[in-house]
Amino acid sequence: MFWFVVFLDSRVYKTNVVGTLNMLGLAKRVGARFLLTSTSEVYGDPLQHPQVETYWGNVNPIGVRSCYDEGKRTAETLAMDYHRGANVEVRIARIFNTYGPRMCIDDGRVVSNFVAQALRKEPLTVYGDGKQTRSFQFVSDLVEGLMRLMEGEHVGPFNLGNPGEFTMLELAKVVQETIDPNASIEFRPNTEDDPHKRKPDITKAKELLGWEPKVSLRQGLPLMVKDFRQRVFGDQKEGSSMATTTTKTTSA
């Protein structure tokens, strides 16, 4: 199991680095404009709050999250090297937590976790004391930001995120209000290197891209819940049907 986990982590890093390198090579050959969807994780567990694009971050290079954090940081390095050294047109977006319809139900992200758990009448799992903060942007705001970045003349990097800041307990409360006021909360030990605070400074995006998010968490979450509700209960019905069919086949 240990070696399997290491292998998976190395694939995360390899995808970020080798995948980016391959696509930059393609962009160079065909003269394409290259978009790198980087991440707020490049800031690590930040010592500056909110985070501006000029902040270099506070990342543990050998931690359990480093395969992703450092993979994205290296991808940004490669993009800028190709931009400066090979005149490739690049655009870099640092994407903060994003949510919305059509997300994978069990992808492990906190919003999808909470929504799926509340719909399934399971406890909402909060890691640590729940006081760590994140900022959540609705997917349509992100798409608009990426389009403006690609259509503009500025390389970046640009923070694309919603400056509205919520603790995990506050997020859980919004989910309870939206889905089930009686949903319980279950506390578990915190994960290693979990950032304590995360909030984008989007001044640069406002000034150079004319972009800022429009959808608040309380506006966007019901749209995500509607989609999840259809898929969660649809999957359950399909699963029940499959289970019945399997039972009949086995009995026969």
XYZ file of C-alpha atoms in Angstrom:
252
model
C 0.000 0.000 0.000
C 2.831 2.388 0.876
C 4.480 1.989 -2.510
C 1.137 2.328 -4.261
C 0.513 5.673 -2.538
C 4.009 6.892 -3.448
C 3.393 5.877 -7.051
C 0.137 7.836 -7.160
C 1.814 10.909 -5.666
C 4.613 10.716 -8.216
C 2.019 10.594 -10.994
C 0.484 13.842 -9.718
C 3.868 15.554 -9.930
C 4.685 13.928 -13.264
C 1.371 15.038 -14.789
C 1.932 18.633 -13.705
C 5.524 18.786 -14.920
C 5.803 16.449 -17.916
C 2.265 17.199 -19.072
C 2.907 20.951 -18.966
C 6.244 20.507 -20.711
C 4.637 18.481 -23.510
C 1.871 21.035 -24.046
C 4.299 23.952 -24.017
C 6.306 22.163 -26.708
C 3.141 21.756 -28.773
C 2.218 25.425 -28.275
C 5.685 26.412 -29.468
C 5.454 24.240 -32.594
C 2.013 25.427 -33.703
C 2.184 29.012 -32.417
C -0.688 28.602 -29.963
C -1.486 30.630 -26.878
C -1.046 28.433 -23.808
C -3.227 28.615 -20.698
C -1.827 27.197 -17.470
C -4.517 26.595 -14.883
C -2.363 26.807 -11.794
C -3.643 26.863 -8.243
C -3.751 28.770 -4.975
C -1.803 25.801 -3.586
C 1.366 27.455 -4.918
C 1.087 29.703 -1.846
C 1.220 26.689 0.485
C 0.327 27.563 4.079
C 0.634 31.314 3.514
C 2.228 33.733 5.941
C 0.664 36.646 4.027
C -3.081 37.237 4.079
C -4.793 37.748 1.724
C -2.462 36.351 -0.920
C -1.216 38.569 -3.746
C 0.461 37.297 -6.893
C 3.857 38.688 -5.843
C 3.888 36.501 -2.720
C 6.257 33.546 -3.203
C 4.472 31.231 -0.813
C 5.292 28.979 2.117
C 5.429 25.407 0.834
C 6.830 22.264 2.435
C 8.748 20.636 -0.461
C 8.723 17.157 1.123
C 5.240 17.088 2.657
C 2.276 14.915 1.737
C 0.780 17.735 -0.357
C 4.027 18.725 -2.057
C 3.507 16.540 -5.143
C 0.665 18.878 -6.137
C 1.966 22.165 -4.675
C 5.447 21.839 -6.117
C 4.152 20.302 -9.333
C 2.112 23.426 -10.034
C 4.958 25.716 -8.989
C 7.261 23.919 -11.413
C 4.606 24.164 -14.135
C 4.542 27.938 -13.667
C 8.350 28.015 -13.925
C 8.240 26.059 -17.182
C 5.549 28.326 -18.614
C 7.551 31.451 -17.875
C 10.765 29.867 -19.213
C 9.035 29.077 -22.518
C 7.547 32.576 -22.583
C 10.871 34.315 -22.014
C 13.118 31.906 -23.895
C 10.955 30.689 -26.782
C 8.449 33.557 -27.140
C 5.501 31.288 -26.407
C 2.363 33.223 -25.506
C 1.357 32.002 -22.078
C -1.370 32.940 -19.618
C -1.241 31.822 -15.976
C -4.278 31.631 -13.698
C -3.995 30.736 -10.021
C -7.389 29.200 -9.319
C -8.829 29.236 -5.817
C -11.486 26.805 -4.540
C -14.218 26.448 -7.143
C -17.572 24.681 -6.910
C -20.694 24.152 -8.980
C -22.859 21.644 -10.842
C -21.320 18.605 -12.558
C -18.481 18.226 -10.075
C -17.508 14.665 -9.269
C -19.646 13.736 -6.280
C -16.875 11.925 -4.389
C -13.838 13.933 -5.498
C -12.767 14.717 -1.936
C -13.158 18.495 -2.226
C -14.740 20.095 0.792
C -17.846 21.587 -0.866
C -18.729 18.419 -2.768
C -17.989 16.366 0.373
C -20.333 18.419 2.535
C -23.115 18.512 -0.062
C -22.977 14.779 -0.783
C -22.828 13.919 2.933
C -25.787 16.156 3.794
C -27.871 14.684 0.972
C -27.007 11.154 2.078
C -27.881 11.963 5.722
C -24.267 11.393 6.735
C -22.313 13.569 9.202
C -20.360 16.448 7.657
C -16.695 15.627 8.226
C -14.679 18.586 9.496
C -10.931 18.140 9.887
C -9.177 19.784 12.816
C -11.090 22.472 14.693
C -12.811 23.735 11.539
C -11.363 27.224 11.893
C -9.183 27.016 8.801
C -10.515 29.271 6.041
C -11.094 28.978 2.314
C -12.662 31.150 -0.384
C -15.212 29.633 -2.745
C -16.031 30.829 -6.264
C -18.831 29.581 -8.466
C -17.768 27.889 -11.688
C -19.367 30.480 -14.003
C -17.250 33.220 -12.422
C -14.106 31.170 -13.007
C -15.006 30.536 -16.657
C -15.531 34.252 -17.216
C -12.161 35.001 -15.623
C -10.337 32.439 -17.759
C -11.937 33.775 -20.927
C -10.912 37.331 -20.115
C -7.387 36.155 -19.335
C -7.050 34.273 -22.624
C -8.524 37.115 -24.676
C -6.336 39.738 -23.009
C -2.707 40.698 -23.385
C -1.461 40.080 -19.845
C 0.573 36.981 -18.992
C -0.196 36.844 -15.299
C -0.178 35.114 -12.964
C -3.650 36.187 -11.899
C -5.525 35.109 -8.798
C -8.984 33.926 -9.839
C -11.132 33.378 -6.782
C -13.877 34.826 -4.625
C -12.515 36.938 -1.740
C -15.447 35.878 0.450
C -13.743 33.948 3.256
C -15.372 31.136 5.254
C -14.145 28.855 7.989
C -14.949 25.199 7.450
C -17.529 25.419 10.225
C -19.161 28.410 8.528
C -19.252 26.481 5.249
C -20.827 23.523 7.043
C -23.482 25.860 8.451
C -24.336 27.198 4.980
C -24.667 23.608 3.728
C -26.913 22.773 6.676
C -29.085 25.824 5.949
C -29.334 24.863 2.281
C -29.946 21.114 2.622
C -30.655 19.872 6.129
C -30.599 22.005 9.310
C -30.333 18.798 11.353
C -27.207 17.521 9.608
C -24.597 16.621 12.210
C -20.899 17.493 12.147
C -18.167 14.942 12.836
C -14.698 16.190 13.757
C -11.646 14.244 12.631
C -7.879 14.788 13.037
C -6.546 17.413 10.669
C -4.537 16.453 7.607
C -0.832 17.194 7.385
C 0.219 20.594 5.981
C -3.389 21.767 5.705
C -3.246 25.552 5.049
C -4.695 27.628 7.879
C -5.963 30.488 5.711
C -6.691 30.981 2.040
C -8.086 34.179 0.489
C -7.203 35.763 -2.850
C -6.339 39.379 -3.392
C -7.949 39.961 -6.814
C -6.899 43.606 -7.274
C -4.738 42.683 -10.262
C -7.573 40.808 -12.014
C -9.958 43.694 -11.367
C -7.589 46.281 -12.786
C -6.121 44.407 -15.770
C -8.894 41.973 -16.715
C -11.918 43.935 -15.517
C -12.984 40.785 -13.704
C -14.455 40.008 -10.303
C -16.800 37.236 -9.142
C -20.534 37.917 -9.093
C -22.032 34.786 -7.486
C -21.981 34.506 -3.702
C -21.763 31.167 -1.911
C -25.397 31.352 -0.809
C -26.450 32.046 -4.402
C -24.340 29.367 -6.042
C -24.633 26.519 -3.563
C -28.350 25.785 -4.245
C -27.539 25.345 -7.956
C -24.885 22.776 -7.069
C -27.200 21.064 -4.574
C -29.939 20.706 -7.204
C -27.520 18.932 -9.551
C -26.070 16.732 -6.787
C -29.526 15.814 -5.520
C -30.541 14.534 -8.964
C -27.352 12.515 -9.364
C -27.071 11.170 -5.816
C -30.618 9.864 -5.680
C -30.506 8.823 -9.325
C -27.334 6.831 -8.622
C -28.978 5.238 -5.591
C -31.962 4.122 -7.673
C -29.667 2.791 -10.376
C -27.523 1.065 -7.744
C -30.592 -0.537 -6.157
C -31.750 -1.771 -9.554
C -28.312 -3.219 -10.315
C -28.163 -4.867 -6.900
C -31.566 -6.486 -7.473
C -30.511 -7.723 -10.896
C -27.268 -9.099 -9.487
C -29.103 -10.858 -6.691
C -31.532 -12.476 -9.126
C -28.725 -13.578 -11.411
C -26.740 -15.014 -8.506
C -29.797 -16.829 -7.167
C -30.472 -18.329 -10.587
